[in-house]
mmCIF file with all atom_site columns, C-alpha atoms in Angstrom:
data_model
loop_
_atom_site.group_PDB
_atom_site.id
_atom_site.type_symbol
_atom_site.label_atom_id
_atom_site.label_alt_id
_atom_site.label_comp_id
_atom_site.label_asym_id
_atom_site.label_entity_id
_atom_site.label_seq_id
_atom_site.pdbx_PDB_ins_code
_atom_site.Cartn_x
_atom_site.Cartn_y
_atom_site.Cartn_z
_atom_site.occupancy
_atom_site.B_iso_or_equiv
_atom_site.pdbx_formal_charge
_atom_site.auth_seq_id
_atom_site.auth_comp_id
_atom_site.auth_asym_id
_atom_site.auth_atom_id
_atom_site.pdbx_PDB_model_num
ATOM 1   C CA . MET R 1 1   ? 39.473 98.036  64.748 1.00 0.00 ? 1   MET R CA 1
ATOM 2   C CA . PRO R 1 2   ? 40.115 101.168 62.917 1.00 0.00 ? 2   PRO R CA 1
ATOM 3   C CA . GLU R 1 3   ? 43.176 103.130 64.621 1.00 0.00 ? 3   GLU R CA 1
ATOM 4   C CA . ASP R 1 4   ? 42.637 106.651 63.755 1.00 0.00 ? 4   ASP R CA 1
ATOM 5   C CA . LEU R 1 5   ? 39.421 107.660 65.183 1.00 0.00 ? 5   LEU R CA 1
ATOM 6   C CA . ALA R 1 6   ? 39.055 111.094 66.224 1.00 0.00 ? 6   ALA R CA 1
ATOM 7   C CA . VAL R 1 7   ? 37.496 109.978 69.430 1.00 0.00 ? 7   VAL R CA 1
ATOM 8   C CA . SER R 1 8   ? 39.067 107.854 71.929 1.00 0.00 ? 8   SER R CA 1
ATOM 9   C CA . HIS R 1 9   ? 38.025 104.106 71.537 1.00 0.00 ? 9   HIS R CA 1
ATOM 10  C CA . ARG R 1 10  ? 38.561 100.647 72.751 1.00 0.00 ? 10  ARG R CA 1
ATOM 11  C CA . HIS R 1 11  ? 39.326 97.688  70.536 1.00 0.00 ? 11  HIS R CA 1
ATOM 12  C CA . ILE R 1 12  ? 35.855 96.080  71.161 1.00 0.00 ? 12  ILE R CA 1
ATOM 13  C CA . ILE R 1 13  ? 33.876 95.469  68.231 1.00 0.00 ? 13  ILE R CA 1
ATOM 14  C CA . ALA R 1 14  ? 30.034 94.931  68.825 1.00 0.00 ? 14  ALA R CA 1
ATOM 15  C CA . ILE R 1 15  ? 28.647 92.611  66.184 1.00 0.00 ? 15  ILE R CA 1
ATOM 16  C CA . LEU R 1 16  ? 24.816 93.367  65.763 1.00 0.00 ? 16  LEU R CA 1
ATOM 17  C CA . ARG R 1 17  ? 23.927 90.337  63.745 1.00 0.00 ? 17  ARG R CA 1
ATOM 18  C CA . GLY R 1 18  ? 20.102 90.355  63.023 1.00 0.00 ? 18  GLY R CA 1
ATOM 19  C CA . ILE R 1 19  ? 19.651 93.989  64.142 1.00 0.00 ? 19  ILE R CA 1
ATOM 20  C CA . THR R 1 20  ? 16.730 95.781  62.113 1.00 0.00 ? 20  THR R CA 1
ATOM 21  C CA . PRO R 1 21  ? 17.145 99.373  60.724 1.00 0.00 ? 21  PRO R CA 1
ATOM 22  C CA . ASP R 1 22  ? 14.754 100.792 63.214 1.00 0.00 ? 22  ASP R CA 1
ATOM 23  C CA . GLU R 1 23  ? 16.760 99.288  66.035 1.00 0.00 ? 23  GLU R CA 1
ATOM 24  C CA . ALA R 1 24  ? 20.066 100.630 64.695 1.00 0.00 ? 24  ALA R CA 1
ATOM 25  C CA . VAL R 1 25  ? 20.205 104.023 65.969 1.00 0.00 ? 25  VAL R CA 1
ATOM 26  C CA . PRO R 1 26  ? 19.068 103.573 69.698 1.00 0.00 ? 26  PRO R CA 1
ATOM 27  C CA . VAL R 1 27  ? 21.183 100.324 69.896 1.00 0.00 ? 27  VAL R CA 1
ATOM 28  C CA . CYS R 1 28  ? 24.192 101.968 68.494 1.00 0.00 ? 28  CYS R CA 1
ATOM 29  C CA . THR R 1 29  ? 23.762 105.037 70.614 1.00 0.00 ? 29  THR R CA 1
ATOM 30  C CA . ALA R 1 30  ? 23.618 102.760 73.865 1.00 0.00 ? 30  ALA R CA 1
ATOM 31  C CA . LEU R 1 31  ? 26.889 101.027 72.798 1.00 0.00 ? 31  LEU R CA 1
ATOM 32  C CA . VAL R 1 32  ? 28.731 104.237 72.322 1.00 0.00 ? 32  VAL R CA 1
ATOM 33  C CA . GLU R 1 33  ? 27.464 105.864 75.578 1.00 0.00 ? 33  GLU R CA 1
ATOM 34  C CA . ALA R 1 34  ? 28.741 102.685 77.383 1.00 0.00 ? 34  ALA R CA 1
ATOM 35  C CA . GLY R 1 35  ? 32.018 103.152 75.821 1.00 0.00 ? 35  GLY R CA 1
ATOM 36  C CA . ILE R 1 36  ? 32.000 101.002 72.593 1.00 0.00 ? 36  ILE R CA 1
ATOM 37  C CA . THR R 1 37  ? 32.692 103.092 69.394 1.00 0.00 ? 37  THR R CA 1
ATOM 38  C CA . LEU R 1 38  ? 33.420 100.324 66.770 1.00 0.00 ? 38  LEU R CA 1
ATOM 39  C CA . ILE R 1 39  ? 30.199 98.776  65.516 1.00 0.00 ? 39  ILE R CA 1
ATOM 40  C CA . GLU R 1 40  ? 29.833 96.085  62.805 1.00 0.00 ? 40  GLU R CA 1
ATOM 41  C CA . VAL R 1 41  ? 26.559 95.140  61.075 1.00 0.00 ? 41  VAL R CA 1
ATOM 42  C CA . PRO R 1 42  ? 26.806 91.985  59.536 1.00 0.00 ? 42  PRO R CA 1
ATOM 43  C CA . LEU R 1 43  ? 25.295 91.864  56.003 1.00 0.00 ? 43  LEU R CA 1
ATOM 44  C CA . ASN R 1 44  ? 23.123 89.017  56.698 1.00 0.00 ? 44  ASN R CA 1
ATOM 45  C CA . SER R 1 45  ? 20.996 91.054  58.800 1.00 0.00 ? 45  SER R CA 1
ATOM 46  C CA . PRO R 1 46  ? 17.578 92.380  57.710 1.00 0.00 ? 46  PRO R CA 1
ATOM 47  C CA . ASN R 1 47  ? 18.253 95.498  55.332 1.00 0.00 ? 47  ASN R CA 1
ATOM 48  C CA . ALA R 1 48  ? 21.685 95.598  56.719 1.00 0.00 ? 48  ALA R CA 1
ATOM 49  C CA . VAL R 1 49  ? 23.102 98.459  54.491 1.00 0.00 ? 49  VAL R CA 1
ATOM 50  C CA . ASP R 1 50  ? 20.087 100.687 55.645 1.00 0.00 ? 50  ASP R CA 1
ATOM 51  C CA . SER R 1 51  ? 21.032 99.918  59.203 1.00 0.00 ? 51  SER R CA 1
ATOM 52  C CA . ILE R 1 52  ? 24.586 100.958 58.438 1.00 0.00 ? 52  ILE R CA 1
ATOM 53  C CA . GLY R 1 53  ? 23.478 104.192 56.583 1.00 0.00 ? 53  GLY R CA 1
ATOM 54  C CA . ARG R 1 54  ? 21.237 105.187 59.663 1.00 0.00 ? 54  ARG R CA 1
ATOM 55  C CA . ALA R 1 55  ? 23.917 104.573 62.356 1.00 0.00 ? 55  ALA R CA 1
ATOM 56  C CA . ALA R 1 56  ? 26.625 106.060 60.192 1.00 0.00 ? 56  ALA R CA 1
ATOM 57  C CA . ALA R 1 57  ? 24.553 109.385 59.692 1.00 0.00 ? 57  ALA R CA 1
ATOM 58  C CA . ALA R 1 58  ? 23.617 109.534 63.398 1.00 0.00 ? 58  ALA R CA 1
ATOM 59  C CA . LEU R 1 59  ? 27.003 108.603 64.946 1.00 0.00 ? 59  LEU R CA 1
ATOM 60  C CA . SER R 1 60  ? 29.882 109.213 62.500 1.00 0.00 ? 60  SER R CA 1
ATOM 61  C CA . ASP R 1 61  ? 31.391 111.855 64.799 1.00 0.00 ? 61  ASP R CA 1
ATOM 62  C CA . ARG R 1 62  ? 31.329 109.646 67.763 1.00 0.00 ? 62  ARG R CA 1
ATOM 63  C CA . ALA R 1 63  ? 31.864 105.999 66.292 1.00 0.00 ? 63  ALA R CA 1
ATOM 64  C CA . GLU R 1 64  ? 32.931 103.902 63.439 1.00 0.00 ? 64  GLU R CA 1
ATOM 65  C CA . ILE R 1 65  ? 30.123 101.966 61.604 1.00 0.00 ? 65  ILE R CA 1
ATOM 66  C CA . GLY R 1 66  ? 31.266 99.017  59.520 1.00 0.00 ? 66  GLY R CA 1
ATOM 67  C CA . ALA R 1 67  ? 29.835 95.814  57.887 1.00 0.00 ? 67  ALA R CA 1
ATOM 68  C CA . GLY R 1 68  ? 30.466 92.228  58.635 1.00 0.00 ? 68  GLY R CA 1
ATOM 69  C CA . THR R 1 69  ? 29.980 88.988  56.577 1.00 0.00 ? 69  THR R CA 1
ATOM 70  C CA . VAL R 1 70  ? 31.219 90.710  53.481 1.00 0.00 ? 70  VAL R CA 1
ATOM 71  C CA . LEU R 1 71  ? 31.584 88.443  50.782 1.00 0.00 ? 71  LEU R CA 1
ATOM 72  C CA . THR R 1 72  ? 31.821 90.097  47.547 1.00 0.00 ? 72  THR R CA 1
ATOM 73  C CA . PRO R 1 73  ? 33.111 93.569  46.031 1.00 0.00 ? 73  PRO R CA 1
ATOM 74  C CA . GLU R 1 74  ? 29.571 94.490  45.221 1.00 0.00 ? 74  GLU R CA 1
ATOM 75  C CA . ASP R 1 75  ? 28.962 94.285  48.862 1.00 0.00 ? 75  ASP R CA 1
ATOM 76  C CA . VAL R 1 76  ? 31.907 96.621  49.641 1.00 0.00 ? 76  VAL R CA 1
ATOM 77  C CA . ARG R 1 77  ? 30.714 99.126  47.215 1.00 0.00 ? 77  ARG R CA 1
ATOM 78  C CA . ALA R 1 78  ? 27.184 99.028  49.043 1.00 0.00 ? 78  ALA R CA 1
ATOM 79  C CA . VAL R 1 79  ? 28.649 99.361  52.545 1.00 0.00 ? 79  VAL R CA 1
ATOM 80  C CA . ALA R 1 80  ? 30.905 102.229 51.291 1.00 0.00 ? 80  ALA R CA 1
ATOM 81  C CA . GLY R 1 81  ? 28.011 104.079 49.622 1.00 0.00 ? 81  GLY R CA 1
ATOM 82  C CA . ALA R 1 82  ? 25.968 103.845 53.082 1.00 0.00 ? 82  ALA R CA 1
ATOM 83  C CA . GLY R 1 83  ? 28.969 105.441 54.833 1.00 0.00 ? 83  GLY R CA 1
ATOM 84  C CA . GLY R 1 84  ? 30.637 102.382 56.391 1.00 0.00 ? 84  GLY R CA 1
ATOM 85  C CA . THR R 1 85  ? 34.227 102.752 57.213 1.00 0.00 ? 85  THR R CA 1
ATOM 86  C CA . PHE R 1 86  ? 35.485 99.309  57.624 1.00 0.00 ? 86  PHE R CA 1
ATOM 87  C CA . ILE R 1 87  ? 34.837 95.845  56.152 1.00 0.00 ? 87  ILE R CA 1
ATOM 88  C CA . VAL R 1 88  ? 34.897 92.648  58.212 1.00 0.00 ? 88  VAL R CA 1
ATOM 89  C CA . SER R 1 89  ? 34.761 89.274  56.191 1.00 0.00 ? 89  SER R CA 1
ATOM 90  C CA . PRO R 1 90  ? 34.495 85.662  57.487 1.00 0.00 ? 90  PRO R CA 1
ATOM 91  C CA . ASP R 1 91  ? 37.334 84.643  55.087 1.00 0.00 ? 91  ASP R CA 1
ATOM 92  C CA . THR R 1 92  ? 40.418 85.905  53.298 1.00 0.00 ? 92  THR R CA 1
ATOM 93  C CA . ASN R 1 93  ? 38.974 86.951  50.157 1.00 0.00 ? 93  ASN R CA 1
ATOM 94  C CA . VAL R 1 94  ? 41.616 89.017  48.166 1.00 0.00 ? 94  VAL R CA 1
ATOM 95  C CA . GLU R 1 95  ? 39.164 90.573  45.843 1.00 0.00 ? 95  GLU R CA 1
ATOM 96  C CA . VAL R 1 96  ? 37.109 92.026  48.798 1.00 0.00 ? 96  VAL R CA 1
ATOM 97  C CA . ILE R 1 97  ? 40.351 93.164  50.368 1.00 0.00 ? 97  ILE R CA 1
ATOM 98  C CA . GLY R 1 98  ? 41.411 94.842  47.271 1.00 0.00 ? 98  GLY R CA 1
ATOM 99  C CA . GLU R 1 99  ? 38.067 96.698  46.774 1.00 0.00 ? 99  GLU R CA 1
ATOM 100 C CA . THR R 1 100 ? 37.983 97.951  50.345 1.00 0.00 ? 100 THR R CA 1
ATOM 101 C CA . LEU R 1 101 ? 41.241 99.507  50.173 1.00 0.00 ? 101 LEU R CA 1
ATOM 102 C CA . ARG R 1 102 ? 40.602 100.840 46.872 1.00 0.00 ? 102 ARG R CA 1
ATOM 103 C CA . LEU R 1 103 ? 37.340 102.668 48.257 1.00 0.00 ? 103 LEU R CA 1
ATOM 104 C CA . GLY R 1 104 ? 39.446 103.961 51.225 1.00 0.00 ? 104 GLY R CA 1
ATOM 105 C CA . LEU R 1 105 ? 37.839 101.692 53.795 1.00 0.00 ? 105 LEU R CA 1
ATOM 106 C CA . LYS R 1 106 ? 39.706 99.490  56.330 1.00 0.00 ? 106 LYS R CA 1
ATOM 107 C CA . SER R 1 107 ? 39.996 95.706  55.780 1.00 0.00 ? 107 SER R CA 1
ATOM 108 C CA . TYR R 1 108 ? 39.820 93.056  58.640 1.00 0.00 ? 108 TYR R CA 1
ATOM 109 C CA . PRO R 1 109 ? 39.436 89.580  56.994 1.00 0.00 ? 109 PRO R CA 1
ATOM 110 C CA . GLY R 1 110 ? 38.855 86.343  58.724 1.00 0.00 ? 110 GLY R CA 1
ATOM 111 C CA . VAL R 1 111 ? 41.835 84.100  59.234 1.00 0.00 ? 111 VAL R CA 1
ATOM 112 C CA . PHE R 1 112 ? 42.185 80.612  60.861 1.00 0.00 ? 112 PHE R CA 1
ATOM 113 C CA . SER R 1 113 ? 45.741 79.559  59.614 1.00 0.00 ? 113 SER R CA 1
ATOM 114 C CA . PRO R 1 114 ? 49.316 81.099  58.900 1.00 0.00 ? 114 PRO R CA 1
ATOM 115 C CA . THR R 1 115 ? 48.474 80.771  55.190 1.00 0.00 ? 115 THR R CA 1
ATOM 116 C CA . ASP R 1 116 ? 45.232 82.650  55.377 1.00 0.00 ? 116 ASP R CA 1
ATOM 117 C CA . ALA R 1 117 ? 46.927 85.544  57.629 1.00 0.00 ? 117 ALA R CA 1
ATOM 118 C CA . PHE R 1 118 ? 49.816 85.950  55.154 1.00 0.00 ? 118 PHE R CA 1
ATOM 119 C CA . ALA R 1 119 ? 47.532 85.852  52.103 1.00 0.00 ? 119 ALA R CA 1
ATOM 120 C CA . ALA R 1 120 ? 45.793 88.703  53.934 1.00 0.00 ? 120 ALA R CA 1
ATOM 121 C CA . ILE R 1 121 ? 48.805 90.613  54.827 1.00 0.00 ? 121 ILE R CA 1
ATOM 122 C CA . ARG R 1 122 ? 49.954 90.275  51.248 1.00 0.00 ? 122 ARG R CA 1
ATOM 123 C CA . ALA R 1 123 ? 46.667 91.688  49.889 1.00 0.00 ? 123 ALA R CA 1
ATOM 124 C CA . GLY R 1 124 ? 47.061 94.721  52.311 1.00 0.00 ? 124 GLY R CA 1
ATOM 125 C CA . ALA R 1 125 ? 44.695 93.991  55.154 1.00 0.00 ? 125 ALA R CA 1
ATOM 126 C CA . THR R 1 126 ? 44.564 96.637  57.974 1.00 0.00 ? 126 THR R CA 1
ATOM 127 C CA . GLY R 1 127 ? 44.249 94.008  60.607 1.00 0.00 ? 127 GLY R CA 1
ATOM 128 C CA . LEU R 1 128 ? 43.440 90.215  61.075 1.00 0.00 ? 128 LEU R CA 1
ATOM 129 C CA . LYS R 1 129 ? 40.312 88.618  62.702 1.00 0.00 ? 129 LYS R CA 1
ATOM 130 C CA . PHE R 1 130 ? 41.010 85.298  64.116 1.00 0.00 ? 130 PHE R CA 1
ATOM 131 C CA . PHE R 1 131 ? 37.891 83.322  63.645 1.00 0.00 ? 131 PHE R CA 1
ATOM 132 C CA . PRO R 1 132 ? 36.603 81.197  65.337 1.00 0.00 ? 132 PRO R CA 1
ATOM 133 C CA . ALA R 1 133 ? 38.797 82.129  68.302 1.00 0.00 ? 133 ALA R CA 1
ATOM 134 C CA . GLU R 1 134 ? 37.105 79.393  70.444 1.00 0.00 ? 134 GLU R CA 1
ATOM 135 C CA . VAL R 1 135 ? 38.503 76.748  68.144 1.00 0.00 ? 135 VAL R CA 1
ATOM 136 C CA . LEU R 1 136 ? 41.958 78.397  67.799 1.00 0.00 ? 136 LEU R CA 1
ATOM 137 C CA . GLY R 1 137 ? 41.974 79.124  71.451 1.00 0.00 ? 137 GLY R CA 1
ATOM 138 C CA . SER R 1 138 ? 44.709 81.510  73.091 1.00 0.00 ? 138 SER R CA 1
ATOM 139 C CA . LYS R 1 139 ? 47.337 78.713  72.362 1.00 0.00 ? 139 LYS R CA 1
ATOM 140 C CA . GLY R 1 140 ? 46.673 78.533  68.578 1.00 0.00 ? 140 GLY R CA 1
ATOM 141 C CA . ILE R 1 141 ? 46.792 82.486  68.464 1.00 0.00 ? 141 ILE R CA 1
ATOM 142 C CA . LYS R 1 142 ? 49.909 82.740  70.369 1.00 0.00 ? 142 LYS R CA 1
ATOM 143 C CA . ALA R 1 143 ? 51.623 80.234  67.763 1.00 0.00 ? 143 ALA R CA 1
ATOM 144 C CA . MET R 1 144 ? 50.671 82.316  64.938 1.00 0.00 ? 144 MET R CA 1
ATOM 145 C CA . LYS R 1 145 ? 51.354 85.606  66.635 1.00 0.00 ? 145 LYS R CA 1
ATOM 146 C CA . ALA R 1 146 ? 55.103 84.562  66.722 1.00 0.00 ? 146 ALA R CA 1
ATOM 147 C CA . VAL R 1 147 ? 55.450 84.757  62.891 1.00 0.00 ? 147 VAL R CA 1
ATOM 148 C CA . LEU R 1 148 ? 53.237 87.788  62.211 1.00 0.00 ? 148 LEU R CA 1
ATOM 149 C CA . PRO R 1 149 ? 54.465 91.416  62.134 1.00 0.00 ? 149 PRO R CA 1
ATOM 150 C CA . PRO R 1 150 ? 54.280 92.457  65.567 1.00 0.00 ? 150 PRO R CA 1
ATOM 151 C CA . ALA R 1 151 ? 52.484 95.859  64.885 1.00 0.00 ? 151 ALA R CA 1
ATOM 152 C CA . LEU R 1 152 ? 49.716 94.314  63.158 1.00 0.00 ? 152 LEU R CA 1
ATOM 153 C CA . PRO R 1 153 ? 46.255 94.411  64.909 1.00 0.00 ? 153 PRO R CA 1
ATOM 154 C CA . VAL R 1 154 ? 44.738 91.111  65.633 1.00 0.00 ? 154 VAL R CA 1
ATOM 155 C CA . TYR R 1 155 ? 41.162 90.506  67.066 1.00 0.00 ? 155 TYR R CA 1
ATOM 156 C CA . ALA R 1 156 ? 39.830 87.267  68.628 1.00 0.00 ? 156 ALA R CA 1
ATOM 157 C CA . VAL R 1 157 ? 36.130 86.747  67.397 1.00 0.00 ? 157 VAL R CA 1
ATOM 158 C CA . GLY R 1 158 ? 33.878 83.801  67.879 1.00 0.00 ? 158 GLY R CA 1
ATOM 159 C CA . GLY R 1 159 ? 34.109 82.751  71.254 1.00 0.00 ? 159 GLY R CA 1
ATOM 160 C CA . ALA R 1 160 ? 35.696 85.798  72.956 1.00 0.00 ? 160 ALA R CA 1
ATOM 161 C CA . SER R 1 161 ? 33.926 87.255  75.993 1.00 0.00 ? 161 SER R CA 1
ATOM 162 C CA . PRO R 1 162 ? 34.529 89.380  79.026 1.00 0.00 ? 162 PRO R CA 1
ATOM 163 C CA . ASP R 1 163 ? 35.277 86.157  80.862 1.00 0.00 ? 163 ASP R CA 1
ATOM 164 C CA . ASN R 1 164 ? 38.234 85.342  78.687 1.00 0.00 ? 164 ASN R CA 1
ATOM 165 C CA . PHE R 1 165 ? 39.649 88.688  77.493 1.00 0.00 ? 165 PHE R CA 1
ATOM 166 C CA . HIS R 1 166 ? 42.801 88.160  79.863 1.00 0.00 ? 166 HIS R CA 1
ATOM 167 C CA . GLU R 1 167 ? 43.494 85.034  78.018 1.00 0.00 ? 167 GLU R CA 1
ATOM 168 C CA . PHE R 1 168 ? 43.645 86.789  74.577 1.00 0.00 ? 168 PHE R CA 1
ATOM 169 C CA . PHE R 1 169 ? 45.329 89.991  75.711 1.00 0.00 ? 169 PHE R CA 1
ATOM 170 C CA . ALA R 1 170 ? 48.151 87.514  77.286 1.00 0.00 ? 170 ALA R CA 1
ATOM 171 C CA . VAL R 1 171 ? 48.850 86.291  73.852 1.00 0.00 ? 171 VAL R CA 1
ATOM 172 C CA . GLY R 1 172 ? 49.152 89.694  71.968 1.00 0.00 ? 172 GLY R CA 1
ATOM 173 C CA . CYS R 1 173 ? 45.415 90.161  70.634 1.00 0.00 ? 173 CYS R CA 1
ATOM 174 C CA . THR R 1 174 ? 44.695 93.859  70.368 1.00 0.00 ? 174 THR R CA 1
ATOM 175 C CA . GLY R 1 175 ? 40.891 93.551  70.800 1.00 0.00 ? 175 GLY R CA 1
ATOM 176 C CA . PHE R 1 176 ? 37.946 91.514  70.491 1.00 0.00 ? 176 PHE R CA 1
ATOM 177 C CA . GLY R 1 177 ? 34.734 91.014  68.522 1.00 0.00 ? 177 GLY R CA 1
ATOM 178 C CA . LEU R 1 178 ? 31.379 90.288  70.503 1.00 0.00 ? 178 LEU R CA 1
ATOM 179 C CA . GLY R 1 179 ? 28.442 89.061  68.699 1.00 0.00 ? 179 GLY R CA 1
ATOM 180 C CA . THR R 1 180 ? 25.613 87.275  70.753 1.00 0.00 ? 180 THR R CA 1
ATOM 181 C CA . TYR R 1 181 ? 26.938 88.138  74.027 1.00 0.00 ? 181 TYR R CA 1
ATOM 182 C CA . ILE R 1 182 ? 26.209 91.777  73.301 1.00 0.00 ? 182 ILE R CA 1
ATOM 183 C CA . PHE R 1 183 ? 23.372 91.694  70.795 1.00 0.00 ? 183 PHE R CA 1
ATOM 184 C CA . LYS R 1 184 ? 20.834 88.904  69.880 1.00 0.00 ? 184 LYS R CA 1
ATOM 185 C CA . PRO R 1 185 ? 17.443 89.736  68.114 1.00 0.00 ? 185 PRO R CA 1
ATOM 186 C CA . GLY R 1 186 ? 14.896 90.490  70.867 1.00 0.00 ? 186 GLY R CA 1
ATOM 187 C CA . MET R 1 187 ? 17.361 92.178  73.269 1.00 0.00 ? 187 MET R CA 1
ATOM 188 C CA . SER R 1 188 ? 16.118 95.510  74.692 1.00 0.00 ? 188 SER R CA 1
ATOM 189 C CA . VAL R 1 189 ? 18.410 98.453  74.491 1.00 0.00 ? 189 VAL R CA 1
ATOM 190 C CA . ALA R 1 190 ? 18.804 98.430  78.293 1.00 0.00 ? 190 ALA R CA 1
ATOM 191 C CA . GLU R 1 191 ? 20.127 94.909  78.124 1.00 0.00 ? 191 GLU R CA 1
ATOM 192 C CA . VAL R 1 192 ? 22.723 95.745  75.402 1.00 0.00 ? 192 VAL R CA 1
ATOM 193 C CA . ALA R 1 193 ? 23.768 98.800  77.408 1.00 0.00 ? 193 ALA R CA 1
ATOM 194 C CA . GLU R 1 194 ? 24.245 96.680  80.536 1.00 0.00 ? 194 GLU R CA 1
ATOM 195 C CA . ARG R 1 195 ? 26.302 93.934  78.474 1.00 0.00 ? 195 ARG R CA 1
ATOM 196 C CA . ALA R 1 196 ? 28.196 96.622  76.796 1.00 0.00 ? 196 ALA R CA 1
ATOM 197 C CA . LYS R 1 197 ? 29.137 98.337  80.320 1.00 0.00 ? 197 LYS R CA 1
ATOM 198 C CA . LEU R 1 198 ? 30.472 94.537  81.518 1.00 0.00 ? 198 LEU R CA 1
ATOM 199 C CA . ALA R 1 199 ? 32.539 94.199  78.509 1.00 0.00 ? 199 ALA R CA 1
ATOM 200 C CA . VAL R 1 200 ? 33.989 97.690  78.729 1.00 0.00 ? 200 VAL R CA 1
ATOM 201 C CA . ALA R 1 201 ? 35.001 97.042  82.400 1.00 0.00 ? 201 ALA R CA 1
ATOM 202 C CA . ALA R 1 202 ? 36.578 93.580  81.575 1.00 0.00 ? 202 ALA R CA 1
ATOM 203 C CA . TYR R 1 203 ? 38.521 95.028  78.534 1.00 0.00 ? 203 TYR R CA 1
ATOM 204 C CA . ASP R 1 204 ? 39.814 98.117  80.654 1.00 0.00 ? 204 ASP R CA 1
ATOM 205 C CA . LYS R 1 205 ? 40.942 95.455  83.398 1.00 0.00 ? 205 LYS R CA 1
ATOM 206 C CA . GLY R 1 206 ? 42.604 93.436  81.083 1.00 0.00 ? 206 GLY R CA 1
ATOM 207 C CA . ASN R 1 207 ? 44.249 96.123  79.054 1.00 0.00 ? 207 ASN R CA 1
ATOM 208 C CA . SER R 1 208 ? 45.652 97.869  82.196 1.00 0.00 ? 208 SER R CA 1
ATOM 209 C CA . LYS R 1 209 ? 47.939 94.827  83.062 1.00 0.00 ? 209 LYS R CA 1
#
């Protein structure tokens, strides 16, 4: 999501819902080594702020670590205090967007309609998360993209996978959020790394067209 990383990165966001603090650094390291440098820890994961802090401390020079499922301004402050650099929310909450920007973090709220999208844009969102993308579909996203600012980054989340990256690229998506495809509790670090490599390969193929 973030545009100004010092390292080269792909617009693939690994969503690590359910990760624990002890898993955070090895899993995030495997993702970075596979080529994914945008990593989101949803706040409904166990001790999520601790995981964010550990990952940010270990990898801040190689990746951006952010939080997902952020529902309140208090959550934003906790993430910022842990070293997180971007905020992803499931809805268009202007208070969350405002606090995110006030603290110098990037804001990626979830949107499902033009009303959501323009409320987020007016509040200053850095980019938009089309969620759930599997319900909107590429046709729904294409219809909304026609009225959105062309340069605004948009991400397909919830139903995006390496199998359909090409469909979302074709309608103007900037990138993707990958949840259970790339991480589920109980997965080994090796399995996460293998799935990350497949996602990177599909992204690079689709983005080159």
